[in-house]
């Protein structure tokens, strides 16, 4: 696998995106802002809610915003690495074309992952810019949070991509959304501190990629990041990315070369 | 030809049932989403939130929020079936070309699709009601009426969905529909009262069909039923009739060539 | 049942006068007069774009005539379409089957669309599967069937309601030769049972095999009609000598050379057709004139020749 082959595969998705990006504006740009406006601002104001974020109590919207940043990294990753991957594997057979060209099966998945990283980065950067413009985020550490958000997105995208490449029925993707993506989004401490849950559940949540990503983003964006816990969060995210990539490698090899 | 319509409706329902028998797990897992929201937002976030006033009575957040999930899942189920499934059959699978080759009529087919969606909606509503009851979100025996209320909601959104499906040109046209649904879900008094909005925005939100739906189901679940509910039912029925009128006209045009 | 009441004259199944369909542009079907009798097997023959499918859609009562009158079973197609469709079996050009259901379920639910009682459908179903040679595939998903099987299922399904008339739009287009013969065999069986068959095709062999009467259609109107052999004798000769050429210039040179042989000559872009009474005799004359025998072919006159004569265009062209 060489750098150019990843770029070529990535370019394929970029070309397609150039035709369809308008249609994704609602789901990728407006939807997180809608969550922010209603759940963050609306609900926060309605109940005059303040929440504990580490050492300080903050307005609810300040708590929710970093969570939504990481949460939308997951949603974007899921959007780009589920149906498009399954379609390219089984319907359009785009990957087969790539695999039989010099791009190879490795270039096929690595290029798609690169494209996903780009999509996550764009969506999260815009969301972050709006947060800055609204004055919800003031710390410059937020720039680092953007990188954490992209890493969070990728740590979710790699396993989802491997799964979507492996399935044989589209209904499995519906199951993935309902049993994995939505539960992650709702229970990973995006909307409230996980301390409301029983201890066992808290442990379980603390190994999910989204909780680690959301926690680290929140620490960075409220300006309270400590090195040691930060490294631990990064380590968890890195593990998911690594395992997901290994799974994707095996799945693409099996379906495209054997 | 009343009996003709009944034949058409029962044939469409039977056809959908034959298909659903094979994909029941997908149907079943459709109920998971509202349950997740109930647990995460209703119980989880709810534990941090103060009480809410409903019809003059102060209730815990869970009691306020849970009924909206019945209305929302009635909306989502009806819209999904009538836009995604209906559009798929209309344009791509040409299922209706088969039905129209048989002695079936457009009105009967549209009615059959909507009745099917509603049968599913009733099952969803009953299951949600039981789960909410188990979580302690119900206050009064009036709550049983939340099921027919969900039916009224379902009919309204099914009719709206079918009307939308007949004007859709391609799958990309579904994106604004999905986003519109999300806007309704998040903004229409589902998670918090409209009093949080500036008055102008608040009044606008109160025109949303989901707002009327949420308030209707909520009134029954909390047990504070009044004249406002008649108005909400009338509003939803009017929407149903209007949307159906559009749907039948458009559908006829699509298939008459 | 309106048919078979009087001995001398069979009942009219289709009665059309000035039947017209236009989609905005030039009329797809342009003022067609048509009479089809019960028990007949009628083929509508014409090239792509002749208006066959539009005509069939009107006969199926799924599309309304733009002008003219159409009565089927003596009922008005514009007003009593539901009552007419109850008595029709329709097989679409593309197999529009219910891909989410199995073979047997497709037949079953189609019967339900006709409002038939469940028990009656189940009773008929085994026989229909047998007829379509699909008994061992009853529980297969439709997607797994071959093209020929799908087409047979389409026909079996259309027969579930025991229709008096079966409408088939290009029943064997896209099928391999073997599958076509199986299908022709099945349709011939229906014909002997007294089902009225109305089919469109652009294959003359199919029309000759299946039809008592051929309607030649081109550019929206009927050009002529008759029994296959009748049409051949009327418009073509008994035999045809075909001479292959390498181009238009070559064809004109050949025409110059052999022009006096036979009753009539047809110049095509890369072929020359000589309509003759005795093929072998004519062939010898052609070879005597110095034409390479390997470029020559003698065959019987066919509907293709009839069509070429009438419209100046090839059926498959």
mmCIF file of N, CA and C in Angstrom, chain B residues 1 3-5 7-8 10-12 14-16 18-19 21-23 88-89 93-95 97-105 255-257, chain C residues 21 23 57 61-64 81-83 85-86 90 92 94-102 105-106 108-110 112-115 118 157:
data_model
loop_
_atom_site.group_PDB
_atom_site.id
_atom_site.type_symbol
_atom_site.label_atom_id
_atom_site.label_comp_id
_atom_site.label_asym_id
_atom_site.label_seq_id
_atom_site.Cartn_x
_atom_site.Cartn_y
_atom_site.Cartn_z
ATOM 1 N N UNK B 1 -68.905 1.539 -4.398
ATOM 2 C CA UNK B 1 -68.403 0.160 -4.289
ATOM 3 C C UNK B 1 -67.640 -0.003 -2.981
ATOM 4 N N UNK B 3 -67.579 -2.545 -0.914
ATOM 5 C CA UNK B 3 -66.942 -3.851 -0.748
ATOM 6 C C UNK B 3 -65.648 -3.921 -1.562
ATOM 7 N N UNK B 4 -65.612 -3.216 -2.711
ATOM 8 C CA UNK B 4 -64.409 -3.221 -3.532
ATOM 9 C C UNK B 4 -63.241 -2.616 -2.768
ATOM 10 N N UNK B 5 -63.501 -1.480 -2.096
ATOM 11 C CA UNK B 5 -62.442 -0.835 -1.315
ATOM 12 C C UNK B 5 -61.952 -1.778 -0.223
ATOM 13 N N UNK B 7 -62.011 -5.024 -0.200
ATOM 14 C CA UNK B 7 -61.206 -6.083 -0.818
ATOM 15 C C UNK B 7 -59.798 -5.575 -1.068
ATOM 16 N N UNK B 8 -59.684 -4.377 -1.644
ATOM 17 C CA UNK B 8 -58.375 -3.806 -1.946
ATOM 18 C C UNK B 8 -57.555 -3.633 -0.673
ATOM 19 N N UNK B 10 -57.834 -5.104 2.232
ATOM 20 C CA UNK B 10 -57.406 -6.340 2.888
ATOM 21 C C UNK B 10 -56.332 -7.040 2.053
ATOM 22 N N UNK B 11 -56.400 -6.909 0.730
ATOM 23 C CA UNK B 11 -55.357 -7.535 -0.099
ATOM 24 C C UNK B 11 -54.009 -6.863 0.130
ATOM 25 N N UNK B 12 -53.995 -5.528 0.198
ATOM 26 C CA UNK B 12 -52.734 -4.814 0.429
ATOM 27 C C UNK B 12 -52.173 -5.162 1.804
ATOM 28 N N UNK B 14 -52.708 -7.844 3.521
ATOM 29 C CA UNK B 14 -52.244 -9.224 3.536
ATOM 30 C C UNK B 14 -50.885 -9.355 2.860
ATOM 31 N N UNK B 15 -50.716 -8.615 1.761
ATOM 32 C CA UNK B 15 -49.440 -8.654 1.056
ATOM 33 C C UNK B 15 -48.314 -8.150 1.974
ATOM 34 N N UNK B 16 -48.557 -7.035 2.633
ATOM 35 C CA UNK B 16 -47.534 -6.481 3.514
ATOM 36 C C UNK B 16 -47.249 -7.407 4.688
ATOM 37 N N UNK B 18 -47.435 -10.686 4.599
ATOM 38 C CA UNK B 18 -46.607 -11.781 4.079
ATOM 39 C C UNK B 18 -45.136 -11.377 4.082
ATOM 40 N N UNK B 19 -44.870 -10.125 3.670
ATOM 41 C CA UNK B 19 -43.486 -9.656 3.628
ATOM 42 C C UNK B 19 -42.941 -9.461 5.038
ATOM 43 N N UNK B 21 -43.672 -10.945 7.722
ATOM 44 C CA UNK B 21 -43.376 -12.210 8.390
ATOM 45 C C UNK B 21 -41.924 -12.607 8.220
ATOM 46 N N UNK B 22 -41.335 -12.169 7.104
ATOM 47 C CA UNK B 22 -39.943 -12.538 6.829
ATOM 48 C C UNK B 22 -38.962 -11.572 7.482
ATOM 49 N N UNK B 23 -39.422 -10.350 7.744
ATOM 50 C CA UNK B 23 -38.494 -9.341 8.254
ATOM 51 C C UNK B 23 -38.943 -8.821 9.607
ATOM 52 N N UNK B 88 -40.569 3.579 -2.610
ATOM 53 C CA UNK B 88 -39.842 2.437 -3.147
ATOM 54 C C UNK B 88 -40.757 1.597 -4.031
ATOM 55 N N UNK B 89 -41.941 1.319 -3.522
ATOM 56 C CA UNK B 89 -42.874 0.505 -4.294
ATOM 57 C C UNK B 89 -43.377 1.264 -5.515
ATOM 58 N N UNK B 93 -40.009 -0.566 -7.523
ATOM 59 C CA UNK B 93 -40.432 -1.958 -7.596
ATOM 60 C C UNK B 93 -41.674 -2.085 -8.462
ATOM 61 N N UNK B 94 -42.274 -0.965 -8.763
ATOM 62 C CA UNK B 94 -43.449 -0.971 -9.616
ATOM 63 C C UNK B 94 -44.492 -1.955 -9.123
ATOM 64 N N UNK B 95 -44.509 -2.105 -7.785
ATOM 65 C CA UNK B 95 -45.477 -3.029 -7.208
ATOM 66 C C UNK B 95 -46.886 -2.639 -7.616
ATOM 67 N N UNK B 97 -47.983 -1.336 -10.215
ATOM 68 C CA UNK B 97 -48.349 -1.704 -11.569
ATOM 69 C C UNK B 97 -49.014 -3.082 -11.548
ATOM 70 N N UNK B 98 -48.515 -3.952 -10.665
ATOM 71 C CA UNK B 98 -49.150 -5.267 -10.527
ATOM 72 C C UNK B 98 -50.567 -5.113 -10.003
ATOM 73 N N UNK B 99 -50.700 -4.303 -8.956
ATOM 74 C CA UNK B 99 -52.011 -4.175 -8.319
ATOM 75 C C UNK B 99 -53.012 -3.554 -9.267
ATOM 76 N N UNK B 100 -52.519 -2.618 -10.102
ATOM 77 C CA UNK B 100 -53.448 -1.944 -11.005
ATOM 78 C C UNK B 100 -53.765 -2.812 -12.229
ATOM 79 N N UNK B 101 -52.954 -3.851 -12.474
ATOM 80 C CA UNK B 101 -53.316 -4.797 -13.524
ATOM 81 C C UNK B 101 -54.432 -5.704 -13.030
ATOM 82 N N UNK B 102 -54.410 -5.967 -11.730
ATOM 83 C CA UNK B 102 -55.515 -6.697 -11.116
ATOM 84 C C UNK B 102 -56.651 -5.687 -10.941
ATOM 85 N N UNK B 103 -57.851 -6.164 -10.695
ATOM 86 C CA UNK B 103 -58.950 -5.199 -10.579
ATOM 87 C C UNK B 103 -58.916 -4.444 -9.266
ATOM 88 N N UNK B 104 -57.873 -3.634 -9.051
ATOM 89 C CA UNK B 104 -57.802 -2.842 -7.822
ATOM 90 C C UNK B 104 -57.768 -1.369 -8.207
ATOM 91 N N UNK B 105 -58.206 -0.525 -7.259
ATOM 92 C CA UNK B 105 -58.231 0.897 -7.548
ATOM 93 C C UNK B 105 -57.266 1.670 -6.664
ATOM 94 N N UNK B 255 -50.138 7.501 -12.402
ATOM 95 C CA UNK B 255 -50.409 6.204 -13.009
ATOM 96 C C UNK B 255 -51.308 6.268 -14.230
ATOM 97 N N UNK B 256 -51.936 7.426 -14.479
ATOM 98 C CA UNK B 256 -52.743 7.540 -15.700
ATOM 99 C C UNK B 256 -51.837 7.867 -16.878
ATOM 100 N N UNK B 257 -50.548 7.924 -16.613
ATOM 101 C CA UNK B 257 -49.452 8.250 -17.549
ATOM 102 C C UNK B 257 -49.031 9.689 -17.365
ATOM 103 N N UNK C 21 -53.787 7.180 -28.633
ATOM 104 C CA UNK C 21 -53.095 7.534 -27.392
ATOM 105 C C UNK C 21 -51.951 8.460 -27.738
ATOM 106 N N UNK C 23 -48.981 11.114 -25.888
ATOM 107 C CA UNK C 23 -48.345 11.569 -24.644
ATOM 108 C C UNK C 23 -47.828 12.979 -24.838
ATOM 109 N N UNK C 57 -51.377 -1.385 -23.305
ATOM 110 C CA UNK C 57 -51.722 -0.758 -22.027
ATOM 111 C C UNK C 57 -53.175 -0.308 -22.026
ATOM 112 N N UNK C 61 -56.525 -1.848 -19.838
ATOM 113 C CA UNK C 61 -57.254 -0.897 -18.982
ATOM 114 C C UNK C 61 -56.385 -0.293 -17.898
ATOM 115 N N UNK C 62 -55.082 -0.163 -18.117
ATOM 116 C CA UNK C 62 -54.261 0.549 -17.140
ATOM 117 C C UNK C 62 -53.933 1.938 -17.667
ATOM 118 N N UNK C 63 -54.287 2.216 -18.909
ATOM 119 C CA UNK C 63 -54.054 3.555 -19.434
ATOM 120 C C UNK C 63 -55.281 3.944 -20.252
ATOM 121 N N UNK C 64 -55.711 5.175 -20.067
ATOM 122 C CA UNK C 64 -56.951 5.610 -20.701
ATOM 123 C C UNK C 64 -56.690 6.077 -22.130
ATOM 124 N N UNK C 81 -63.391 -0.038 -16.027
ATOM 125 C CA UNK C 81 -62.094 -0.695 -16.121
ATOM 126 C C UNK C 81 -61.955 -1.795 -15.067
ATOM 127 N N UNK C 82 -62.508 -1.559 -13.897
ATOM 128 C CA UNK C 82 -62.365 -2.551 -12.839
ATOM 129 C C UNK C 82 -63.056 -3.864 -13.204
ATOM 130 N N UNK C 83 -64.255 -3.758 -13.768
ATOM 131 C CA UNK C 83 -64.987 -4.966 -14.159
ATOM 132 C C UNK C 83 -64.299 -5.685 -15.312
ATOM 133 N N UNK C 85 -60.919 -5.537 -15.924
ATOM 134 C CA UNK C 85 -59.664 -6.109 -15.429
ATOM 135 C C UNK C 85 -59.904 -7.405 -14.653
ATOM 136 N N UNK C 86 -61.090 -7.520 -14.044
ATOM 137 C CA UNK C 86 -61.428 -8.725 -13.317
ATOM 138 C C UNK C 86 -61.384 -9.954 -14.243
ATOM 139 N N UNK C 90 -52.923 -10.259 -17.286
ATOM 140 C CA UNK C 90 -51.962 -9.360 -17.921
ATOM 141 C C UNK C 90 -50.537 -9.793 -17.609
ATOM 142 N N UNK C 92 -46.810 -8.421 -18.119
ATOM 143 C CA UNK C 92 -46.075 -7.233 -18.556
ATOM 144 C C UNK C 92 -44.797 -7.616 -19.280
ATOM 145 N N UNK C 94 -41.660 -6.337 -18.843
ATOM 146 C CA UNK C 94 -40.645 -6.680 -17.851
ATOM 147 C C UNK C 94 -41.403 -7.482 -16.804
ATOM 148 N N UNK C 95 -40.772 -8.475 -16.234
ATOM 149 C CA UNK C 95 -41.495 -9.257 -15.242
ATOM 150 C C UNK C 95 -41.630 -8.446 -13.978
ATOM 151 N N UNK C 96 -42.842 -7.960 -13.734
ATOM 152 C CA UNK C 96 -43.050 -7.192 -12.511
ATOM 153 C C UNK C 96 -43.582 -8.147 -11.468
ATOM 154 N N UNK C 97 -42.670 -8.849 -10.821
ATOM 155 C CA UNK C 97 -43.070 -9.790 -9.782
ATOM 156 C C UNK C 97 -42.791 -9.156 -8.430
ATOM 157 N N UNK C 98 -43.346 -9.760 -7.386
ATOM 158 C CA UNK C 98 -43.111 -9.236 -6.040
ATOM 159 C C UNK C 98 -41.837 -9.873 -5.502
ATOM 160 N N UNK C 99 -40.733 -9.137 -5.587
ATOM 161 C CA UNK C 99 -39.433 -9.741 -5.320
ATOM 162 C C UNK C 99 -39.231 -10.085 -3.853
ATOM 163 N N UNK C 100 -40.107 -9.574 -2.987
ATOM 164 C CA UNK C 100 -39.939 -9.894 -1.565
ATOM 165 C C UNK C 100 -40.658 -11.182 -1.176
ATOM 166 N N UNK C 101 -41.394 -11.756 -2.137
ATOM 167 C CA UNK C 101 -42.167 -12.961 -1.833
ATOM 168 C C UNK C 101 -41.646 -14.151 -2.637
ATOM 169 N N UNK C 102 -42.080 -15.344 -2.224
ATOM 170 C CA UNK C 102 -41.677 -16.553 -2.937
ATOM 171 C C UNK C 102 -42.557 -16.749 -4.170
ATOM 172 N N UNK C 105 -46.088 -17.656 -3.115
ATOM 173 C CA UNK C 105 -46.736 -16.485 -2.510
ATOM 174 C C UNK C 105 -47.119 -15.455 -3.571
ATOM 175 N N UNK C 106 -46.308 -15.355 -4.632
ATOM 176 C CA UNK C 106 -46.637 -14.427 -5.704
ATOM 177 C C UNK C 106 -47.975 -14.780 -6.338
ATOM 178 N N UNK C 108 -50.322 -16.647 -4.928
ATOM 179 C CA UNK C 108 -51.356 -16.524 -3.906
ATOM 180 C C UNK C 108 -51.831 -15.076 -3.759
ATOM 181 N N UNK C 109 -50.879 -14.150 -3.586
ATOM 182 C CA UNK C 109 -51.289 -12.773 -3.284
ATOM 183 C C UNK C 109 -51.937 -12.139 -4.510
ATOM 184 N N UNK C 110 -51.523 -12.588 -5.701
ATOM 185 C CA UNK C 110 -52.129 -12.016 -6.898
ATOM 186 C C UNK C 110 -53.602 -12.415 -6.982
ATOM 187 N N UNK C 112 -55.405 -12.881 -4.413
ATOM 188 C CA UNK C 112 -56.072 -12.038 -3.402
ATOM 189 C C UNK C 112 -56.365 -10.650 -3.968
ATOM 190 N N UNK C 113 -55.476 -10.172 -4.856
ATOM 191 C CA UNK C 113 -55.725 -8.870 -5.480
ATOM 192 C C UNK C 113 -57.019 -8.902 -6.294
ATOM 193 N N UNK C 114 -57.397 -10.110 -6.748
ATOM 194 C CA UNK C 114 -58.649 -10.252 -7.479
ATOM 195 C C UNK C 114 -59.811 -10.536 -6.543
ATOM 196 N N UNK C 115 -59.517 -10.513 -5.241
ATOM 197 C CA UNK C 115 -60.578 -10.769 -4.266
ATOM 198 C C UNK C 115 -61.017 -12.222 -4.229
ATOM 199 N N UNK C 118 -59.271 -17.456 -0.251
ATOM 200 C CA UNK C 118 -57.970 -18.098 -0.040
ATOM 201 C C UNK C 118 -57.981 -19.561 -0.479
ATOM 202 N N UNK C 157 -49.174 -16.521 -12.798
ATOM 203 C CA UNK C 157 -49.817 -15.584 -11.894
ATOM 204 C C UNK C 157 -51.009 -14.925 -12.569
#
